[in-house]
Coordinates of C-alpha atoms and ligand atoms in Angstrom, one line a residue:
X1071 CA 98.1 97.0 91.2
X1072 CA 97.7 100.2 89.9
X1073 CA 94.4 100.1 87.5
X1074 CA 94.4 102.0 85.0
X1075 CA 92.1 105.5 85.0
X1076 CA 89.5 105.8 82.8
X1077 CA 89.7 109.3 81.1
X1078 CA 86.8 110.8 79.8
X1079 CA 85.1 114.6 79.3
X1080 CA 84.0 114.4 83.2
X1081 CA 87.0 113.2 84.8
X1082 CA 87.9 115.5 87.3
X1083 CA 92.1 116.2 87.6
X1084 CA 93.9 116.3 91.0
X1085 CA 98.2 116.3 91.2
X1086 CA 101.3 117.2 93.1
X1087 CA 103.1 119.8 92.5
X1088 CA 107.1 119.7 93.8
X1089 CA 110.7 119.8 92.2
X1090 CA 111.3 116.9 92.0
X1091 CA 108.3 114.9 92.0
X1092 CA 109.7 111.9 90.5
X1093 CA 109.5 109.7 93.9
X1094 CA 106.5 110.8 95.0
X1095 CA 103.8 107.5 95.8
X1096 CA 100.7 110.0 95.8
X1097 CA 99.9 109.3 92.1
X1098 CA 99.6 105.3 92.9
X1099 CA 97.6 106.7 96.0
X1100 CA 94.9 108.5 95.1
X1101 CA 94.3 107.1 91.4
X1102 CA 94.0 104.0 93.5
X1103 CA 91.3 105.6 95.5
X1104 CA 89.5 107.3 93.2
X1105 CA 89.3 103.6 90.9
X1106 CA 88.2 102.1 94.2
X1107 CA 85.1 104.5 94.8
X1108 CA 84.6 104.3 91.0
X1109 CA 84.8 108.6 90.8
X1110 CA 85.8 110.4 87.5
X1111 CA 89.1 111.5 88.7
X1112 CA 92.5 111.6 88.2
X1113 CA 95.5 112.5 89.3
X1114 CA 99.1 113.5 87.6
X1115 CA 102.4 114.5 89.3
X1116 CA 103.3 118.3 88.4
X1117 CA 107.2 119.0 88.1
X1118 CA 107.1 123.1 89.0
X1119 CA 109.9 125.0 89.3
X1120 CA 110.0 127.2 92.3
X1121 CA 109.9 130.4 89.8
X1122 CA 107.0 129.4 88.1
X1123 CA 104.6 128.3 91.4
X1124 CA 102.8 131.5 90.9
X1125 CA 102.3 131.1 86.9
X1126 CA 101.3 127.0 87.7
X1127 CA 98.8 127.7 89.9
X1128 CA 97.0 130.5 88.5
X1129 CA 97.2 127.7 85.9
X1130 CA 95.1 125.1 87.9
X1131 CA 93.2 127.0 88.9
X1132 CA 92.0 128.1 85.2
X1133 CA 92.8 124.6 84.2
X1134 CA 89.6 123.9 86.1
X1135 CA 92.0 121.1 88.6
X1136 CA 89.7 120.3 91.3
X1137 CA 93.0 119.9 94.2
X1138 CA 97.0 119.1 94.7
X1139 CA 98.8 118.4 96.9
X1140 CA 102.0 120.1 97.6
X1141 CA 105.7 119.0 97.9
X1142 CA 109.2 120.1 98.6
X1143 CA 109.8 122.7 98.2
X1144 CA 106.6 124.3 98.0
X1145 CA 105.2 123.6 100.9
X1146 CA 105.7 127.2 103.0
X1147 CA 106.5 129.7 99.6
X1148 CA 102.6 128.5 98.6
X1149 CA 101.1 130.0 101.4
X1150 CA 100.7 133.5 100.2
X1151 CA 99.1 132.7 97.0
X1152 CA 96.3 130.9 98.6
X1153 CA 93.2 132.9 99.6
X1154 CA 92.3 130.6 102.9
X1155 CA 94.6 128.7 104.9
X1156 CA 93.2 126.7 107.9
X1157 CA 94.8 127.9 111.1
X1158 CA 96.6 125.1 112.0
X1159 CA 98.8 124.8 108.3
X1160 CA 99.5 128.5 109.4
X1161 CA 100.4 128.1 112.3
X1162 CA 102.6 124.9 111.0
X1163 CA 103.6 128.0 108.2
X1164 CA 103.3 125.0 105.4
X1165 CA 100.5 123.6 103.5
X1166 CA 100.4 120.2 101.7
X1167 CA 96.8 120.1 99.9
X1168 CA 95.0 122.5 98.2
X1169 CA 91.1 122.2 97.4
X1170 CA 90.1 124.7 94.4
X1171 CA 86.2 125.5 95.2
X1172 CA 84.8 128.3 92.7
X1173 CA 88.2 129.4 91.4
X1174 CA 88.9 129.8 95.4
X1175 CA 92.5 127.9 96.3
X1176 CA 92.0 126.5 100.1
X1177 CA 94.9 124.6 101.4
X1178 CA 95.2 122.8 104.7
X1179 CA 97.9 120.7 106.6
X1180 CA 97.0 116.7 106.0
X1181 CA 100.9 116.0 107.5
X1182 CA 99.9 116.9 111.1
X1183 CA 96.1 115.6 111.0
X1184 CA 97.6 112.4 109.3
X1185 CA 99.7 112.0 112.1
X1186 CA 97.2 112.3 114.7
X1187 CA 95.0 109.3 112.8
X1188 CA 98.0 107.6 112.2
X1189 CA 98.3 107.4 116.1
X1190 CA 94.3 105.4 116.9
X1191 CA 95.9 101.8 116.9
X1192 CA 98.0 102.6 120.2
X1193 CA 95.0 103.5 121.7
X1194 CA 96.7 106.8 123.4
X1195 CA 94.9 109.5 125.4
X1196 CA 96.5 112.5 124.0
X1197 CA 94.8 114.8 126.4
X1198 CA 97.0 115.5 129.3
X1199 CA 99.5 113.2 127.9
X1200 CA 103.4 114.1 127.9
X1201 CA 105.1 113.2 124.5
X1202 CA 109.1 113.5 123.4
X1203 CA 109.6 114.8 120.0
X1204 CA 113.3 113.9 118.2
X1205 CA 113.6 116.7 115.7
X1206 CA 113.5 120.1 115.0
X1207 CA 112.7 120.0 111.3
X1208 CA 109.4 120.6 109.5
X1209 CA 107.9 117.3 110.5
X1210 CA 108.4 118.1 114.0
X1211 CA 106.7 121.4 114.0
X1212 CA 103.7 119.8 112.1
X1213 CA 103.6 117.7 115.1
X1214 CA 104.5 120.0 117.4
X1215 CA 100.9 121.5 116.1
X1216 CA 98.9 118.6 115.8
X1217 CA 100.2 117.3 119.4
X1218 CA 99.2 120.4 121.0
X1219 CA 96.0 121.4 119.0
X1220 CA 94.7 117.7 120.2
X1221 CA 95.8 118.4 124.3
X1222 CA 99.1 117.2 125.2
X1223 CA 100.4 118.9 128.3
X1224 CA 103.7 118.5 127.9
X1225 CA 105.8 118.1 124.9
X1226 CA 109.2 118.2 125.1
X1227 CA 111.7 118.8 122.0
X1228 CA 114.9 117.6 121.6
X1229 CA 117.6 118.4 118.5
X1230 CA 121.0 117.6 117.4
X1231 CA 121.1 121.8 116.8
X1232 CA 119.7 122.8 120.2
X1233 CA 119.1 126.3 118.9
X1234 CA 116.2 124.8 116.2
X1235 CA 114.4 123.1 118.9
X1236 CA 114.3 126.5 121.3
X1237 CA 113.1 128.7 117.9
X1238 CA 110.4 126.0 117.5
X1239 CA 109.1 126.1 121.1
X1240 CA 109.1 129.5 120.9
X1241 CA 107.3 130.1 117.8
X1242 CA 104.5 127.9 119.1
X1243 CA 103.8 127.8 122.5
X1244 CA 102.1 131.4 121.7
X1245 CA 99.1 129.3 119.9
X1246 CA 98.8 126.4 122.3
X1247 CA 99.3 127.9 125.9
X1248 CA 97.8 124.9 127.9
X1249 CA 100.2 122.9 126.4
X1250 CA 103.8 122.7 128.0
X1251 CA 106.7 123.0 125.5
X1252 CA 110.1 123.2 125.9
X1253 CA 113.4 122.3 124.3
X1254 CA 115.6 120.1 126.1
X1255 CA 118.8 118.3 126.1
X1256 CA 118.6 114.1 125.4
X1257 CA 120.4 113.6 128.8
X1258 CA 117.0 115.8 129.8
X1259 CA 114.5 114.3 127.5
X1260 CA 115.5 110.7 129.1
X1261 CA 114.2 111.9 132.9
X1262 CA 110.8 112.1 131.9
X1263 CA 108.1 110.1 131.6
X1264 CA 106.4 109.8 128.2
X1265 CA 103.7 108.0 126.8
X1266 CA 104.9 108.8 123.7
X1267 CA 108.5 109.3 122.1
X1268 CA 108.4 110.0 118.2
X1269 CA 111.3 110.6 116.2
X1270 CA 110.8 113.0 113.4
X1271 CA 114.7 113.1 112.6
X1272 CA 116.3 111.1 109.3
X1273 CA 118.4 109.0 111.6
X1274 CA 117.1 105.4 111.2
X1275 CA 117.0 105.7 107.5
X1276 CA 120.2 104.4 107.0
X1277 CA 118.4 100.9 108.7
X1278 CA 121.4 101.1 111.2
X1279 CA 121.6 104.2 113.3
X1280 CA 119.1 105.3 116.2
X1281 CA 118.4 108.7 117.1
X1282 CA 118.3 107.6 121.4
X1283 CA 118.8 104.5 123.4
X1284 CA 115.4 103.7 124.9
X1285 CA 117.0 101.6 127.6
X1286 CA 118.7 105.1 128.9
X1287 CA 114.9 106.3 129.2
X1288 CA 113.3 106.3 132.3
X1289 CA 109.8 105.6 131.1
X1290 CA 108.5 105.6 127.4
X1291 CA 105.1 104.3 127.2
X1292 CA 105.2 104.2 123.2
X1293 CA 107.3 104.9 120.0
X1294 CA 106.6 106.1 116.9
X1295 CA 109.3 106.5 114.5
X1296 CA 107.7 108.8 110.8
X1297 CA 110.3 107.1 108.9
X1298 CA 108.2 104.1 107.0
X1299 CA 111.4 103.1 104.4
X1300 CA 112.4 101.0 106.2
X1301 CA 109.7 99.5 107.8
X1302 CA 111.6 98.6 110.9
X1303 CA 114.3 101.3 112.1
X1304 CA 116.5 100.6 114.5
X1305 CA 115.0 102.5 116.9
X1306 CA 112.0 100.5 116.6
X1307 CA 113.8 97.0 116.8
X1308 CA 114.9 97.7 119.7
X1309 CA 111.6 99.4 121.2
X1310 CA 110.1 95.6 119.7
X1311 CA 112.8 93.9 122.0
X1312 CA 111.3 95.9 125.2
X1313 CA 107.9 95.5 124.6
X1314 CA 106.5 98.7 123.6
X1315 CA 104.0 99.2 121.0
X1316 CA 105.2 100.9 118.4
X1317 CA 104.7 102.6 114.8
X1318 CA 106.6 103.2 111.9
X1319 CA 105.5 106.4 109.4
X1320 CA 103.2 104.2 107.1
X1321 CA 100.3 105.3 109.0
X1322 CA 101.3 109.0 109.0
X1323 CA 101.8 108.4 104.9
X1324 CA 98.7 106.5 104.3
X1325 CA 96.5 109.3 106.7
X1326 CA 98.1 112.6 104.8
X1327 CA 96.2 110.7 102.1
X1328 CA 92.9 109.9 103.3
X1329 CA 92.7 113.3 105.4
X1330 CA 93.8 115.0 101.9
X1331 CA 91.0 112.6 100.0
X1332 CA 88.5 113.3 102.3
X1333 CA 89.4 116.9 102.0
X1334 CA 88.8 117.1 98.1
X1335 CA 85.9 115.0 97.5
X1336 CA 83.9 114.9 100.6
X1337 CA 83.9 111.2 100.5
X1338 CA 85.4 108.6 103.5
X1339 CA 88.8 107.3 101.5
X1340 CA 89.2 103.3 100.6
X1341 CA 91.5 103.1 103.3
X1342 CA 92.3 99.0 102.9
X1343 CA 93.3 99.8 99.4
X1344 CA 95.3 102.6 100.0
X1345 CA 97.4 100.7 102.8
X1346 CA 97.8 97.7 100.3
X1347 CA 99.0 100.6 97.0
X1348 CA 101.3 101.8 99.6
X1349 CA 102.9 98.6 101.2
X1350 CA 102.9 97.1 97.1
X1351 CA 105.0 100.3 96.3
X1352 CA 107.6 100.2 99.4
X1353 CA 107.5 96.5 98.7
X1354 CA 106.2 95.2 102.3
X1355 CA 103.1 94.0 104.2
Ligands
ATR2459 P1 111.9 117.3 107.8 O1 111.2 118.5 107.1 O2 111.6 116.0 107.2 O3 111.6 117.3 109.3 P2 114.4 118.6 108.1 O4 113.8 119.9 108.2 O5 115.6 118.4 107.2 O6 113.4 117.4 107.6 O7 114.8 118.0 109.5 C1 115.6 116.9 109.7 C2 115.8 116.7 111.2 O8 116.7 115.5 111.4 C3 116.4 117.8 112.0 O9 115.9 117.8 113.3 C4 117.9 117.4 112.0 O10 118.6 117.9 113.1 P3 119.4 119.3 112.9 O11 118.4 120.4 113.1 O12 120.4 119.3 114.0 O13 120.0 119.3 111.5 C5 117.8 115.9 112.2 N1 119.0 115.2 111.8 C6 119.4 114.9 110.6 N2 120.5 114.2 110.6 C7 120.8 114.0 111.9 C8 121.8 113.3 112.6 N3 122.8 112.6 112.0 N4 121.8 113.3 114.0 C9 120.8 113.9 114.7 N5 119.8 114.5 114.1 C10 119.8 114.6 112.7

């Protein structure tokens, strides 16, 4: 499945950097898109220990690595060695790609835009819409963002630890002040309507809990659930059994990719492809 790259004098280098980056599927992903659009490039995963970020990217940079991306638990600590950050990874306070242009490291947020994209096949307005967000954790703040960069009016945020969801509210309804947030209890998140309920928490993963009863809700127009492994969480079977359109987090993987693609080489990413690498690798589809 995954070709083999061609290395030669003008292959450009892309990576990940993280500690650990053993599990990471963004090698499979991006050498499978650079293959597809025939480029010169390739791209390695980076094991960096958190006390030698610094001394690995001044590294790239004179290394002459065209982009990374960034994992756990890099993601935030990165931030002040860049020299441009787009507003919304600050305002997300985490950056997962990096694009070195001139020597110049420019990092961007691909989690939250991913997301967004990730989102086309429900076909949602999410202008005025009112979304539910299970979580309190980084993912939910990237989409906490994304959700209120791209005009939801209302978002409301609902964790196990009620105390993470109220600092997350509060840390960013400063940047988005048309957009409604507030932290509520589940009992609370159930009375409203939402177009959209996503759960960013872990609770599914284990194939058997649920993070929220969707028959206790009063209206939920469409689920997403970020967890992609598995495929189907229960939260998800049972929005299935209702009749709700729903996604799981392939989408949000596969579009962190292409938006992060796009980002390094200007180019549209082999999307098909990238979908297939992924669903080969987490053996479904
Ligand atoms: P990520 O960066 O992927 O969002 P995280 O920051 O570790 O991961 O956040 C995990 C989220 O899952 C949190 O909202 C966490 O709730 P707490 O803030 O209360 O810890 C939530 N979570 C994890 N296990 C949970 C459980 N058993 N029940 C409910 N929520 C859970």
């Amino acid at each position: 499945m995954n070709a083999a790259v061609a290395i030669s004098g003008k292959t450009k280098l892309y990576g990940v950097i993280g500690h650990p980056v053993t599990h990471t599927l963004s090698p499979q992903l991006h050498n499978t898109s650079f293959n597809a659009l025939g480029l010169e490039a390739a791209y390695l995963p980076f094991p960096v220990h958190p006390d030698q970020l610094q001394d690995a990217i001044r590294g790239m940079v004179a290394l002459g690595v065209c982009g990374f991306n960034i994992t756990v638990p890099h993601k935030s600590t990165i931030l002040p060695l860049l020299d441009e950050v787009s507003p919304l990874a600050q305002r997300i306070g985490a950056v997962n790609t990096v694009r070195i242009d001139d020597g110049k490291l420019i990092g961007t947020n691909t989690d939250a835009s991913g997301f967004l994209r990730s989102l086309y096949p429900l076909g949602l307005e999410l202008k005025g819409s009112t979304v539910g967000l299970l979580g309190a954790g980084g993912s939910a703040r990237a989409l906490l963002a994304g959700l209120s960069e791209s005009g939801a009016a209302r978002i409301f945020v609902c964790n196990r630890t009620p105390e993470r969801a109220e600092d997350l509210v509060s840390s960013l309804q400063q940047f988005a002040p048309e957009t409604k947030m507030a932290a509520v209890s589940l009992f609370e998140l159930e009375s409203q309507p939402l177009d959209l309920l996503v759960n960013t928490t872990t609770v599914g993963m284990d194939g058997v809990s649920a993070p929220a009863d969707l028959e206790r809700f009063r209206e939920v127009r469409n689920v997403v659930d970020i967890i992609y492994c598995p495929p189907q969480t229960p939260l998800l079977t049972q929005a299935e059994r209702l009749g709700l359109p729903n996604l799981n987090g392939l989408g949000m993987l596969l579009h962190q990719g292409t938006e992060a693609f796009a980002f390094w080489t200007g180019e549209v990413a082999p999307e098909a492809e990238m979908r297939a690498t992924l669903e080969s690798a987490l053996n479904i589809g």
